[in-house]
């Protein structure tokens, strides 16, 4: 059931996170598409405005000419034989009549000191003829009257045809003479602003064949990633002449800013879900571990109490025997046995209560100045009988210069007793224990080394945990209830010190206690 719950919770969490990420990705893609659409609309408006401005400029030139030239600059009546050659259809048209010829001069704003000579001929049928430059070289080769021609052919100008003539003339010049960098930059910025795009941008105008033009913002190349493009102007057949490219260096920041609140909220909830899941999983594992430890603790305590209780029962039954009750020596012996076993059980209960009080901060630890070497000597005296029973030996290597600390003598004695007892209990054969001391500027250091069975890395991580014992279940070749080293850690930390163990399986252990000096 535990594994099933963990699997179901994990699948649910992964599913929730996947759905959230899916919607976040959809929101980002939608924002990108909207941004692209807004940019394309803006560029379309830019191209339209530039085109309309040129159209308006041409229209104004035509209107100004008509208004300013209400009368002819010079006029003359001629008997005129006029021939028109149509090279396309290979024919010649001849007009013979008396006509009025009027000449008009039209200055060109984009060419210095240049003009178009516009001739209106009035007769039976009004018509006009003109000649226009085909290339800038024609200007140099033109006559003193600055007359221009279309491939040597005469063209009849009816209503609106003069406007078309000017349009064609504009197309002969470079694009930077038709629109300025400042005008293009301002137009782009204005159109983007209309769609709430207030971003820095870079642009460049290229010919349709990919050649760069002077219209660009600083260094620009069409190889830049994430560029948008739009056609500018077109020829007589409707093919684009130039292409406007534009890029946004901070495009991603702009897109993210549009959904930042939703994105942060989603990420926050995902974070909360992960924390909640991790906490729940941790609590499940912790509770499962505590349950197992408590079960082992109950088993261990049951065995610890079983022996003294059985011994007390046997002693009481023996005293009840008529043959023994009359023997005062035997009665006294059994009473002492009962007293010793009762003391043993009392000690076990005290250990459990002591560790419980430590956890609840109910254990009062009064501190005073003590000599830690004396404390260690006292602890070795407490285990001397155990060492004699196992024919072991404790070797001391006291090299500490400063030995006075602020601490509780009783509890610190128990700390070293517990460590020494572990070295005795977990040694096969006669135990050999070395006690080293040294001092630094701030700490007194005690190292207690044994030659016992040692510990694995996994055991070392948990050896200071409450109720933890390497041997579990019904294996009780080593007595104990898993509280000794937990008590050691709590007392050392109450003295603002640290304790840790270094061990290798089959090669013994070294417990190191660091306590701050006065």
Short mmCIF file of C-alpha atoms in Angstrom, two decimals:
data_model
loop_
_atom_site.label_atom_id
_atom_site.label_comp_id
_atom_site.label_asym_id
_atom_site.label_seq_id
_atom_site.Cartn_x
_atom_site.Cartn_y
_atom_site.Cartn_z
CA UNK A 1 0.00 0.00 0.00
CA UNK A 2 2.87 2.38 0.83
CA UNK A 3 4.49 1.82 -2.58
CA UNK A 4 1.11 2.16 -4.33
CA UNK A 5 0.43 5.50 -2.61
CA UNK A 6 3.87 6.82 -3.54
CA UNK A 7 3.43 5.72 -7.18
CA UNK A 8 -0.04 7.30 -7.46
CA UNK A 9 1.15 10.56 -5.89
CA UNK A 10 4.17 10.66 -8.18
CA UNK A 11 2.08 10.06 -11.32
CA UNK A 12 -0.41 12.73 -10.23
CA UNK A 13 2.36 15.25 -9.56
CA UNK A 14 4.05 14.58 -12.90
CA UNK A 15 0.68 14.91 -14.66
CA UNK A 16 -0.13 18.22 -12.97
CA UNK A 17 3.30 19.65 -13.77
CA UNK A 18 3.05 18.42 -17.38
CA UNK A 19 -0.37 20.09 -17.83
CA UNK A 20 0.92 23.34 -16.31
CA UNK A 21 3.97 23.34 -18.56
CA UNK A 22 1.75 22.58 -21.57
CA UNK A 23 -0.47 25.60 -20.88
CA UNK A 24 2.54 27.81 -20.20
CA UNK A 25 4.05 26.76 -23.54
CA UNK A 26 0.73 27.42 -25.29
CA UNK A 27 0.55 30.87 -23.73
CA UNK A 28 4.10 31.64 -24.91
CA UNK A 29 3.37 30.45 -28.45
CA UNK A 30 0.17 32.49 -28.52
CA UNK A 31 2.07 35.57 -27.35
CA UNK A 32 4.73 35.02 -30.01
CA UNK A 33 2.08 34.69 -32.73
CA UNK A 34 0.32 37.84 -31.52
CA UNK A 35 3.62 39.75 -31.44
CA UNK A 36 4.49 38.59 -34.96
CA UNK A 37 1.05 39.59 -36.22
CA UNK A 38 1.33 43.05 -34.62
CA UNK A 39 4.79 43.57 -36.13
CA UNK A 40 3.62 42.50 -39.59
CA UNK A 41 0.65 44.87 -39.37
CA UNK A 42 2.95 47.67 -38.25
CA UNK A 43 5.35 47.06 -41.15
CA UNK A 44 2.42 46.96 -43.54
CA UNK A 45 1.27 50.34 -42.25
CA UNK A 46 4.83 51.68 -42.54
CA UNK A 47 5.05 50.62 -46.19
CA UNK A 48 1.62 52.08 -46.90
CA UNK A 49 2.43 55.42 -45.24
CA UNK A 50 5.70 55.78 -47.13
CA UNK A 51 3.99 54.97 -50.42
CA UNK A 52 1.11 57.37 -49.71
CA UNK A 53 3.52 60.13 -48.77
CA UNK A 54 5.29 59.80 -52.12
CA UNK A 55 1.92 59.72 -53.89
CA UNK A 56 0.89 62.88 -52.06
CA UNK A 57 4.16 64.57 -52.97
CA UNK A 58 3.63 63.76 -56.65
CA UNK A 59 0.00 64.92 -56.52
CA UNK A 60 1.02 68.22 -54.93
CA UNK A 61 3.63 68.79 -57.63
CA UNK A 62 1.00 68.29 -60.33
CA UNK A 63 -1.48 70.60 -58.59
CA UNK A 64 1.15 73.26 -58.00
CA UNK A 65 2.09 73.15 -61.67
CA UNK A 66 -1.51 73.52 -62.78
CA UNK A 67 -2.11 76.45 -60.42
CA UNK A 68 1.18 78.22 -61.12
CA UNK A 69 1.03 77.79 -64.89
CA UNK A 70 -2.44 79.06 -65.70
CA UNK A 71 -0.94 80.94 -68.62
CA UNK A 72 1.77 79.82 -70.95
CA UNK A 73 5.30 81.11 -70.50
CA UNK A 74 5.41 81.71 -74.20
CA UNK A 75 2.97 80.87 -76.92
CA UNK A 76 3.08 80.97 -80.67
CA UNK A 77 0.77 80.06 -83.45
CA UNK A 78 2.24 77.95 -86.17
CA UNK A 79 1.21 76.32 -89.32
CA UNK A 80 2.40 72.99 -88.26
CA UNK A 81 2.79 69.71 -89.98
CA UNK A 82 3.09 67.18 -87.21
CA UNK A 83 4.10 63.60 -87.63
CA UNK A 84 3.98 60.96 -84.96
CA UNK A 85 6.00 57.81 -85.37
CA UNK A 86 4.70 54.68 -83.68
CA UNK A 87 7.66 52.29 -83.64
CA UNK A 88 5.70 49.65 -81.81
CA UNK A 89 3.05 49.26 -84.47
CA UNK A 90 5.43 50.36 -87.23
CA UNK A 91 3.25 53.26 -88.43
CA UNK A 92 3.45 57.05 -88.92
CA UNK A 93 0.63 59.50 -88.19
CA UNK A 94 0.70 62.96 -89.77
CA UNK A 95 -1.34 65.97 -88.58
CA UNK A 96 -1.56 69.13 -90.65
CA UNK A 97 -3.22 72.14 -89.06
CA UNK A 98 -2.75 75.49 -87.51
CA UNK A 99 -1.98 75.06 -83.84
CA UNK A 100 -1.12 77.02 -80.73
CA UNK A 101 2.04 75.78 -79.04
CA UNK A 102 2.53 76.65 -75.33
CA UNK A 103 5.62 75.69 -73.28
CA UNK A 104 5.68 75.08 -69.50
CA UNK A 105 8.73 74.53 -67.30
CA UNK A 106 8.35 72.16 -64.34
CA UNK A 107 11.23 72.24 -61.80
CA UNK A 108 12.21 68.91 -60.25
CA UNK A 109 12.69 69.07 -56.46
CA UNK A 110 14.93 66.03 -56.31
CA UNK A 111 17.34 67.25 -59.03
CA UNK A 112 19.29 70.46 -58.78
CA UNK A 113 18.57 73.01 -61.54
CA UNK A 114 16.70 70.45 -63.63
CA UNK A 115 13.23 70.74 -65.10
CA UNK A 116 10.78 69.14 -67.49
CA UNK A 117 9.73 71.10 -70.57
CA UNK A 118 6.03 70.43 -70.96
CA UNK A 119 4.57 71.43 -74.35
CA UNK A 120 0.85 71.74 -74.92
CA UNK A 121 -0.31 71.91 -78.52
CA UNK A 122 -3.83 73.19 -79.16
CA UNK A 123 -5.60 72.73 -82.46
CA UNK A 124 -8.31 70.58 -83.77
CA UNK A 125 -7.29 68.16 -81.06
CA UNK A 126 -5.32 69.16 -77.98
CA UNK A 127 -2.43 66.95 -77.16
CA UNK A 128 0.89 67.31 -75.41
CA UNK A 129 4.27 65.86 -75.90
CA UNK A 130 7.34 65.64 -73.68
CA UNK A 131 10.65 63.94 -73.40
CA UNK A 132 11.97 62.51 -70.06
CA UNK A 133 15.32 61.14 -68.87
CA UNK A 134 15.83 57.44 -68.94
CA UNK A 135 18.93 57.51 -66.69
CA UNK A 136 21.02 60.15 -64.82
CA UNK A 137 23.49 60.12 -67.74
CA UNK A 138 20.80 61.54 -70.00
CA UNK A 139 20.80 64.72 -67.89
CA UNK A 140 24.37 65.46 -68.92
CA UNK A 141 23.58 64.77 -72.56
CA UNK A 142 20.36 66.76 -72.63
CA UNK A 143 19.93 69.93 -74.76
CA UNK A 144 20.11 73.44 -73.33
CA UNK A 145 16.32 73.36 -72.92
CA UNK A 146 16.67 70.24 -70.68
CA UNK A 147 14.24 68.24 -72.75
CA UNK A 148 13.91 64.52 -71.85
CA UNK A 149 12.57 61.61 -73.85
CA UNK A 150 11.18 58.13 -73.39
CA UNK A 151 13.27 55.96 -75.70
CA UNK A 152 12.91 58.55 -78.41
CA UNK A 153 9.14 58.14 -78.68
CA UNK A 154 6.58 60.89 -78.25
CA UNK A 155 3.82 60.30 -75.76
CA UNK A 156 0.36 61.85 -75.72
CA UNK A 157 -0.40 63.10 -72.20
CA UNK A 158 -4.06 62.93 -71.35
CA UNK A 159 -5.63 63.54 -67.92
CA UNK A 160 -3.60 61.82 -65.19
CA UNK A 161 -0.78 60.75 -67.48
CA UNK A 162 1.53 63.48 -66.25
CA UNK A 163 1.17 62.12 -62.71
CA UNK A 164 2.15 58.68 -63.94
CA UNK A 165 5.13 60.28 -65.65
CA UNK A 166 6.35 61.70 -62.33
CA UNK A 167 5.85 58.35 -60.64
CA UNK A 168 8.06 56.70 -63.20
CA UNK A 169 10.67 59.40 -62.71
CA UNK A 170 10.76 58.79 -58.94
CA UNK A 171 11.51 55.12 -59.51
CA UNK A 172 14.73 56.02 -61.29
CA UNK A 173 16.38 57.30 -58.11
CA UNK A 174 17.93 55.47 -55.10
CA UNK A 175 15.54 54.71 -52.28
CA UNK A 176 17.48 56.84 -49.79
CA UNK A 177 16.54 59.88 -51.99
CA UNK A 178 12.90 58.88 -51.83
CA UNK A 179 12.73 58.32 -48.05
CA UNK A 180 15.21 59.34 -45.32
CA UNK A 181 16.54 57.24 -42.42
CA UNK A 182 14.98 59.64 -39.92
CA UNK A 183 11.58 59.47 -41.60
CA UNK A 184 11.66 55.67 -41.83
CA UNK A 185 12.77 55.26 -38.20
CA UNK A 186 10.07 57.64 -36.92
CA UNK A 187 7.37 55.93 -38.99
CA UNK A 188 8.34 52.47 -37.74
CA UNK A 189 8.43 53.66 -34.13
CA UNK A 190 5.03 55.37 -34.47
CA UNK A 191 3.33 52.32 -35.99
CA UNK A 192 4.80 49.98 -33.36
CA UNK A 193 3.70 52.30 -30.58
CA UNK A 194 0.11 52.17 -31.88
CA UNK A 195 0.17 48.43 -31.11
CA UNK A 196 1.83 48.79 -27.68
CA UNK A 197 5.24 47.61 -28.88
CA UNK A 198 7.69 49.93 -27.14
CA UNK A 199 10.88 48.06 -27.90
CA UNK A 200 14.28 48.96 -29.28
CA UNK A 201 14.60 47.73 -32.84
CA UNK A 202 17.09 47.54 -35.68
CA UNK A 203 16.15 47.76 -39.32
CA UNK A 204 17.68 47.59 -42.76
CA UNK A 205 16.36 48.06 -46.30
CA UNK A 206 17.66 45.76 -49.03
CA UNK A 207 16.96 45.48 -52.73
CA UNK A 208 14.87 42.57 -53.88
CA UNK A 209 18.12 40.92 -55.01
CA UNK A 210 19.56 41.15 -51.47
CA UNK A 211 21.86 44.17 -51.90
CA UNK A 212 22.17 46.53 -48.94
CA UNK A 213 21.04 50.16 -49.15
CA UNK A 214 22.01 53.18 -47.02
CA UNK A 215 18.68 52.89 -45.20
CA UNK A 216 19.56 51.04 -41.97
CA UNK A 217 20.02 51.60 -38.25
CA UNK A 218 23.72 51.22 -37.49
CA UNK A 219 25.20 47.82 -38.27
CA UNK A 220 22.56 45.51 -39.67
CA UNK A 221 22.61 42.28 -41.63
CA UNK A 222 19.75 40.13 -42.83
CA UNK A 223 21.50 37.13 -41.26
CA UNK A 224 20.28 38.23 -37.82
CA UNK A 225 17.85 35.75 -36.28
CA UNK A 226 14.20 36.56 -35.63
CA UNK A 227 13.88 39.24 -38.31
CA UNK A 228 10.58 40.32 -39.87
CA UNK A 229 10.29 41.68 -43.42
CA UNK A 230 7.97 43.72 -45.61
CA UNK A 231 8.13 44.85 -49.26
CA UNK A 232 8.68 48.56 -50.02
CA UNK A 233 7.56 50.07 -53.36
CA UNK A 234 6.98 48.06 -56.51
CA UNK A 235 7.67 48.39 -60.21
CA UNK A 236 5.16 48.86 -63.02
CA UNK A 237 4.42 45.16 -63.04
CA UNK A 238 3.77 45.03 -59.27
CA UNK A 239 7.02 43.27 -58.32
CA UNK A 240 8.64 44.51 -55.07
CA UNK A 241 11.71 46.69 -55.53
CA UNK A 242 12.95 46.78 -51.92
CA UNK A 243 12.42 44.80 -48.70
CA UNK A 244 12.40 46.25 -45.18
CA UNK A 245 13.85 43.95 -42.48
CA UNK A 246 13.43 44.61 -38.76
CA UNK A 247 14.61 42.78 -35.61
CA UNK A 248 13.95 43.24 -31.87
CA UNK A 249 16.91 42.44 -29.55
CA UNK A 250 14.60 42.33 -26.48
CA UNK A 251 11.75 40.48 -28.14
CA UNK A 252 11.75 37.56 -25.67
CA UNK A 253 11.63 39.90 -22.67
CA UNK A 254 8.64 41.69 -24.18
CA UNK A 255 6.80 38.43 -24.82
CA UNK A 256 7.52 37.11 -21.32
CA UNK A 257 6.47 40.38 -19.70
CA UNK A 258 3.03 39.97 -21.22
CA UNK A 259 2.42 36.71 -19.38
CA UNK A 260 4.83 37.19 -16.47
CA UNK A 261 2.07 37.33 -13.84
CA UNK A 262 0.41 34.13 -15.07
CA UNK A 263 3.78 32.46 -15.55
CA UNK A 264 4.99 33.35 -12.05
CA UNK A 265 1.68 32.26 -10.55
CA UNK A 266 1.85 28.91 -12.35
CA UNK A 267 5.47 28.36 -11.32
CA UNK A 268 4.56 29.31 -7.73
CA UNK A 269 1.78 26.73 -7.61
CA UNK A 270 4.02 24.11 -9.20
CA UNK A 271 6.61 24.88 -6.51
CA UNK A 272 3.96 24.57 -3.78
CA UNK A 273 2.78 21.24 -5.19
CA UNK A 274 6.35 19.90 -5.33
CA UNK A 275 7.03 21.06 -1.75
CA UNK A 276 3.77 19.54 -0.53
CA UNK A 277 4.47 16.28 -2.34
CA UNK A 278 8.05 16.11 -1.05
CA UNK A 279 6.91 16.88 2.50
CA UNK A 280 4.18 14.27 2.35
CA UNK A 281 6.56 11.68 0.96
CA UNK A 282 9.18 12.58 3.56
CA UNK A 283 6.62 12.30 6.35
CA UNK A 284 5.41 8.93 5.04
CA UNK A 285 8.96 7.57 4.93
CA UNK A 286 9.76 9.11 8.31
CA UNK A 287 6.65 7.66 9.94
CA UNK A 288 7.37 4.29 8.40
CA UNK A 289 10.94 4.45 9.72
CA UNK A 290 9.78 5.59 13.16
CA UNK A 291 7.27 2.76 13.25
CA UNK A 292 9.98 0.23 12.46
CA UNK A 293 12.37 1.79 15.01
CA UNK A 294 9.70 1.81 17.72
CA UNK A 295 8.90 -1.82 17.00
CA UNK A 296 12.59 -2.70 17.35
CA UNK A 297 12.80 -0.55 20.49
CA UNK A 298 9.85 -2.33 22.09
CA UNK A 299 11.41 -5.69 21.23
CA UNK A 300 14.75 -4.63 22.66
CA UNK A 301 13.25 -3.15 25.83
CA UNK A 302 11.13 -6.28 26.28
CA UNK A 303 14.26 -8.41 26.19
CA UNK A 304 16.10 -5.96 28.46
CA UNK A 305 13.31 -6.20 31.07
CA UNK A 306 12.64 -9.91 30.59
CA UNK A 307 15.94 -11.01 32.16
CA UNK A 308 15.73 -8.94 35.39
CA UNK A 309 12.02 -9.77 35.81
CA UNK A 310 12.74 -13.49 35.41
CA UNK A 311 15.65 -13.21 37.83
CA UNK A 312 13.47 -11.40 40.41
CA UNK A 313 10.72 -14.02 40.06
CA UNK A 314 13.21 -16.85 40.58
CA UNK A 315 14.68 -15.10 43.62
CA UNK A 316 11.24 -14.57 45.14
CA UNK A 317 10.25 -18.22 44.52
CA UNK A 318 13.52 -19.32 46.09
CA UNK A 319 12.95 -17.21 49.19
CA UNK A 320 9.50 -18.75 49.57
CA UNK A 321 11.14 -22.19 49.78
CA UNK A 322 11.03 -23.33 53.49
CA UNK A 323 14.57 -24.65 53.25
CA UNK A 324 15.96 -21.31 52.05
CA UNK A 325 13.85 -18.88 54.06
CA UNK A 326 15.45 -20.19 57.22
CA UNK A 327 18.93 -19.59 55.73
CA UNK A 328 19.65 -15.92 56.34
CA UNK A 329 22.71 -15.84 54.11
CA UNK A 330 20.81 -17.19 51.11
CA UNK A 331 17.87 -14.91 51.76
CA UNK A 332 20.21 -11.91 51.90
CA UNK A 333 21.87 -13.06 48.70
CA UNK A 334 18.53 -13.28 46.87
CA UNK A 335 17.43 -9.92 48.25
CA UNK A 336 20.63 -8.30 46.91
CA UNK A 337 19.98 -9.99 43.58
CA UNK A 338 16.45 -8.56 43.50
CA UNK A 339 17.83 -5.14 44.40
CA UNK A 340 20.46 -5.25 41.63
CA UNK A 341 17.95 -6.33 38.97
CA UNK A 342 15.51 -3.66 40.12
CA UNK A 343 18.29 -1.08 39.86
CA UNK A 344 19.05 -2.31 36.35
CA UNK A 345 15.42 -1.82 35.26
CA UNK A 346 15.36 1.57 36.92
CA UNK A 347 18.43 2.56 34.94
CA UNK A 348 16.74 1.53 31.68
CA UNK A 349 13.66 3.60 32.51
CA UNK A 350 15.81 6.57 33.47
CA UNK A 351 17.61 6.41 30.14
CA UNK A 352 14.32 6.53 28.26
CA UNK A 353 13.00 9.38 30.41
CA UNK A 354 16.28 11.28 30.13
CA UNK A 355 16.31 11.21 26.32
CA UNK A 356 12.63 12.22 26.29
CA UNK A 357 13.35 15.21 28.53
CA UNK A 358 16.26 16.21 26.33
CA UNK A 359 14.00 16.27 23.28
CA UNK A 360 11.46 18.46 25.07
CA UNK A 361 14.17 20.71 26.56
CA UNK A 362 12.96 19.76 30.03
CA UNK A 363 16.33 18.48 31.24
CA UNK A 364 18.18 21.15 33.18
CA UNK A 365 21.92 21.16 32.59
CA UNK A 366 23.79 23.38 35.04
CA UNK A 367 27.31 24.25 33.94
CA UNK A 368 30.46 25.03 35.83
CA UNK A 369 34.18 25.09 35.21
CA UNK A 370 35.49 21.53 35.10
CA UNK A 371 38.68 19.75 34.12
CA UNK A 372 37.78 17.47 31.24
CA UNK A 373 40.69 15.12 31.95
CA UNK A 374 39.18 14.43 35.38
CA UNK A 375 35.82 13.71 33.73
CA UNK A 376 37.42 11.21 31.35
CA UNK A 377 39.26 9.51 34.25
CA UNK A 378 35.96 9.21 36.12
CA UNK A 379 34.28 7.66 33.07
CA UNK A 380 37.11 5.12 32.72
CA UNK A 381 36.64 4.15 36.40
CA UNK A 382 32.95 3.47 35.73
CA UNK A 383 33.78 0.92 33.02
CA UNK A 384 36.83 -0.55 34.73
CA UNK A 385 34.89 -3.59 36.00
CA UNK A 386 33.59 -4.29 32.50
CA UNK A 387 37.13 -4.05 31.12
CA UNK A 388 38.43 -6.42 33.81
CA UNK A 389 35.63 -8.88 33.07
CA UNK A 390 36.61 -8.96 29.40
CA UNK A 391 40.33 -8.72 30.18
CA UNK A 392 40.60 -5.52 28.15
CA UNK A 393 42.75 -2.43 28.53
CA UNK A 394 42.29 1.35 28.12
CA UNK A 395 45.31 3.34 27.01
CA UNK A 396 45.42 7.09 27.55
CA UNK A 397 47.27 9.64 25.40
CA UNK A 398 46.54 12.96 27.09
CA UNK A 399 48.28 15.67 25.09
CA UNK A 400 45.86 18.56 25.65
CA UNK A 401 47.46 21.66 27.18
CA UNK A 402 44.25 23.49 28.09
CA UNK A 403 41.67 21.23 29.78
CA UNK A 404 39.14 23.51 31.49
CA UNK A 405 35.69 23.86 29.93
CA UNK A 406 32.28 25.04 31.02
CA UNK A 407 30.07 21.98 31.35
CA UNK A 408 28.05 19.57 33.48
CA UNK A 409 30.29 16.94 35.03
CA UNK A 410 27.53 14.34 35.50
CA UNK A 411 26.23 14.39 31.93
CA UNK A 412 29.67 14.63 30.34
CA UNK A 413 30.78 11.64 32.38
CA UNK A 414 27.80 9.70 31.02
CA UNK A 415 28.80 10.79 27.50
CA UNK A 416 32.24 9.21 27.75
CA UNK A 417 30.88 6.17 29.64
CA UNK A 418 28.45 5.48 26.77
CA UNK A 419 31.18 5.75 24.16
CA UNK A 420 33.55 3.52 26.15
CA UNK A 421 30.78 0.95 26.75
CA UNK A 422 30.09 0.80 23.01
CA UNK A 423 33.77 0.11 22.38
CA UNK A 424 33.61 -2.74 24.90
CA UNK A 425 30.28 -4.21 23.73
CA UNK A 426 31.11 -4.17 20.03
CA UNK A 427 34.52 -5.78 20.34
CA UNK A 428 35.02 -9.52 19.87
CA UNK A 429 37.51 -10.77 22.44
CA UNK A 430 39.54 -8.56 24.77
CA UNK A 431 38.82 -4.90 23.99
CA UNK A 432 41.66 -2.44 23.46
CA UNK A 433 40.65 1.22 23.65
CA UNK A 434 42.86 4.28 23.12
CA UNK A 435 41.83 7.68 24.45
CA UNK A 436 43.54 10.70 22.84
CA UNK A 437 43.15 14.33 23.89
CA UNK A 438 44.42 17.53 22.33
CA UNK A 439 43.54 21.20 22.45
CA UNK A 440 43.45 24.06 19.97
CA UNK A 441 42.88 27.76 20.51
CA UNK A 442 39.13 27.23 20.76
CA UNK A 443 38.38 23.54 21.27
CA UNK A 444 39.17 20.58 23.47
CA UNK A 445 39.22 17.42 21.33
CA UNK A 446 38.76 13.85 22.59
CA UNK A 447 39.22 10.83 20.32
CA UNK A 448 38.19 7.38 21.58
CA UNK A 449 39.46 4.61 19.32
CA UNK A 450 38.45 0.95 19.62
CA UNK A 451 39.37 -2.17 17.69
CA UNK A 452 35.85 -3.54 17.46
CA UNK A 453 33.68 -4.76 14.63
CA UNK A 454 33.36 -1.30 13.07
CA UNK A 455 30.45 0.14 11.09
CA UNK A 456 29.43 0.51 7.48
CA UNK A 457 28.82 3.92 5.91
CA UNK A 458 25.05 3.43 6.15
CA UNK A 459 25.26 2.70 9.88
CA UNK A 460 27.49 5.73 10.50
CA UNK A 461 24.80 8.02 9.07
CA UNK A 462 22.19 6.77 11.57
CA UNK A 463 24.25 5.75 14.59
CA UNK A 464 23.33 8.93 16.53
CA UNK A 465 19.59 8.56 15.81
CA UNK A 466 17.25 7.73 18.64
CA UNK A 467 16.35 4.01 18.99
CA UNK A 468 18.72 3.08 16.16
CA UNK A 469 20.62 -0.18 16.51
CA UNK A 470 22.50 -2.03 13.79
CA UNK A 471 21.27 -5.38 15.03
CA UNK A 472 17.51 -5.58 14.89
CA UNK A 473 14.64 -7.94 15.46
CA UNK A 474 15.22 -10.81 17.81
CA UNK A 475 19.02 -10.80 17.53
CA UNK A 476 20.29 -9.70 20.92
CA UNK A 477 23.89 -10.80 21.08
CA UNK A 478 24.67 -7.18 22.05
CA UNK A 479 22.46 -5.63 24.73
CA UNK A 480 21.09 -2.12 24.34
CA UNK A 481 18.12 -0.05 23.28
CA UNK A 482 19.53 2.50 20.84
CA UNK A 483 19.52 5.49 23.18
CA UNK A 484 23.17 5.70 24.29
CA UNK A 485 24.66 7.55 21.30
CA UNK A 486 21.51 9.65 20.83
CA UNK A 487 22.01 10.81 24.41
CA UNK A 488 25.71 11.49 23.67
CA UNK A 489 24.82 13.72 20.71
CA UNK A 490 22.17 15.65 22.64
CA UNK A 491 24.48 16.34 25.61
CA UNK A 492 27.43 17.37 23.43
CA UNK A 493 25.22 19.75 21.42
CA UNK A 494 23.87 21.20 24.68
CA UNK A 495 27.50 22.07 25.44
CA UNK A 496 27.82 23.72 21.97
CA UNK A 497 30.12 20.96 20.76
CA UNK A 498 30.09 18.37 18.01
CA UNK A 499 30.49 14.60 17.88
CA UNK A 500 31.13 12.37 14.87
CA UNK A 501 32.40 8.89 14.11
CA UNK A 502 34.91 7.46 11.63
CA UNK A 503 34.73 3.74 11.10
CA UNK A 504 35.45 0.90 8.75
CA UNK A 505 33.81 -2.50 8.86
CA UNK A 506 36.03 -4.97 10.72
CA UNK A 507 38.65 -2.35 11.67
CA UNK A 508 37.12 -0.54 14.61
CA UNK A 509 35.77 2.98 15.15
CA UNK A 510 37.00 6.40 16.27
CA UNK A 511 34.54 8.68 18.09
CA UNK A 512 35.60 12.34 18.16
CA UNK A 513 34.13 14.85 20.60
CA UNK A 514 34.89 18.59 20.21
CA UNK A 515 33.98 20.86 23.11
CA UNK A 516 34.56 24.61 23.25
CA UNK A 517 37.13 25.86 25.76
CA UNK A 518 36.35 28.64 28.20
#
